Coordinates of C-alpha atoms in Angstrom, one line a residue:
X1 CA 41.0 12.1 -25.6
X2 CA 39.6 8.7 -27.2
X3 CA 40.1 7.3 -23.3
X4 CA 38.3 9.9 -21.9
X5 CA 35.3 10.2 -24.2
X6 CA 34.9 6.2 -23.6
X7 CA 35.6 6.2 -20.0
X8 CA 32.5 9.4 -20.2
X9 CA 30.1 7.2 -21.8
X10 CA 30.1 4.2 -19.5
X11 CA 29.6 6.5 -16.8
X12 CA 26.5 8.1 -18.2
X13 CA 25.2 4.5 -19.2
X14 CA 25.6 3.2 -15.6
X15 CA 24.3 6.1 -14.4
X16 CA 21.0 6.2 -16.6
X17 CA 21.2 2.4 -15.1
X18 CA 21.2 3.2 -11.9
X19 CA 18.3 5.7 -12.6
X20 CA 16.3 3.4 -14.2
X21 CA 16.9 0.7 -11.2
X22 CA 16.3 3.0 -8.8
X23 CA 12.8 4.0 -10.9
X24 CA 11.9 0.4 -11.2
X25 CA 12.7 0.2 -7.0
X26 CA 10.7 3.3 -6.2
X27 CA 7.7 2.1 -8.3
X28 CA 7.7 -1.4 -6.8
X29 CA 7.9 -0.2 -3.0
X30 CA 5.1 2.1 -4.0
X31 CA 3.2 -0.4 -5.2
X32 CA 3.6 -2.3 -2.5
X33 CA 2.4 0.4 0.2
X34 CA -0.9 0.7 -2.0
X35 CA -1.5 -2.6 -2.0
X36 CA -0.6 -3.1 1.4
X37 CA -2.9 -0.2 2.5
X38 CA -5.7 -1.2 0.5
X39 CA -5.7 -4.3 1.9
X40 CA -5.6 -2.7 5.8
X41 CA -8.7 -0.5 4.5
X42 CA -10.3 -3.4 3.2
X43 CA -9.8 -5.1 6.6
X44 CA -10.8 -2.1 8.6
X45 CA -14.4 -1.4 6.8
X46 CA -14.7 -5.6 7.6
X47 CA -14.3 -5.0 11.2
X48 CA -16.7 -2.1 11.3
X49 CA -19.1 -3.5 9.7
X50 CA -19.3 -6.4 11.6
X51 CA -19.1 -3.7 14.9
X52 CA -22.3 -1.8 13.4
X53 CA -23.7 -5.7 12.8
X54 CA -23.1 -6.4 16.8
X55 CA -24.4 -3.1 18.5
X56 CA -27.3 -3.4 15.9
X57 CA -27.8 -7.1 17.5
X58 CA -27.0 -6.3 21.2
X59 CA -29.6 -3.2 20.8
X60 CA -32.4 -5.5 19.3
X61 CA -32.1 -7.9 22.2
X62 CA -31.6 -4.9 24.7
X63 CA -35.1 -3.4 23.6
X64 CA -36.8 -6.7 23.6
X65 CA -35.7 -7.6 27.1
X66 CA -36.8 -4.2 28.3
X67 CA -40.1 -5.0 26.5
X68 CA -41.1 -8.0 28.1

């Protein structure tokens, strides 16, 4: 009975163990992702905005060609 109460216990503490490893995995990979996206967002609104900065250029010096 002793054995078996014992033998009980370690199981629940490795499993809490294993919960609380896979916790600490799940909350780092998820992390990771946001910061991984955020940084793809970051790089995407850079590239647009230099986009809108070119077609803003290319129309200037479209409109002053057609002026002169």
């Amino acid at each position: 009975m002793m054995l078996d109460l014992h033998v009980s216990c370690n199981s629940k503490n490795e499993s809490d163990s294993l919960s609380k490893d896979t916790t600490v995995l799940s909350t780092t990979i998820v992390d990771n992702l946001k910061n991984r996206l955020i940084s793809a967002t970051n790089k995407f609104k850079e590239v647009l905005t230099m986009r809108t900065e070119n077609l803003k250029a290319y129309e200037n010096r479209r409109q002053m060609c057609s002026h002169t």
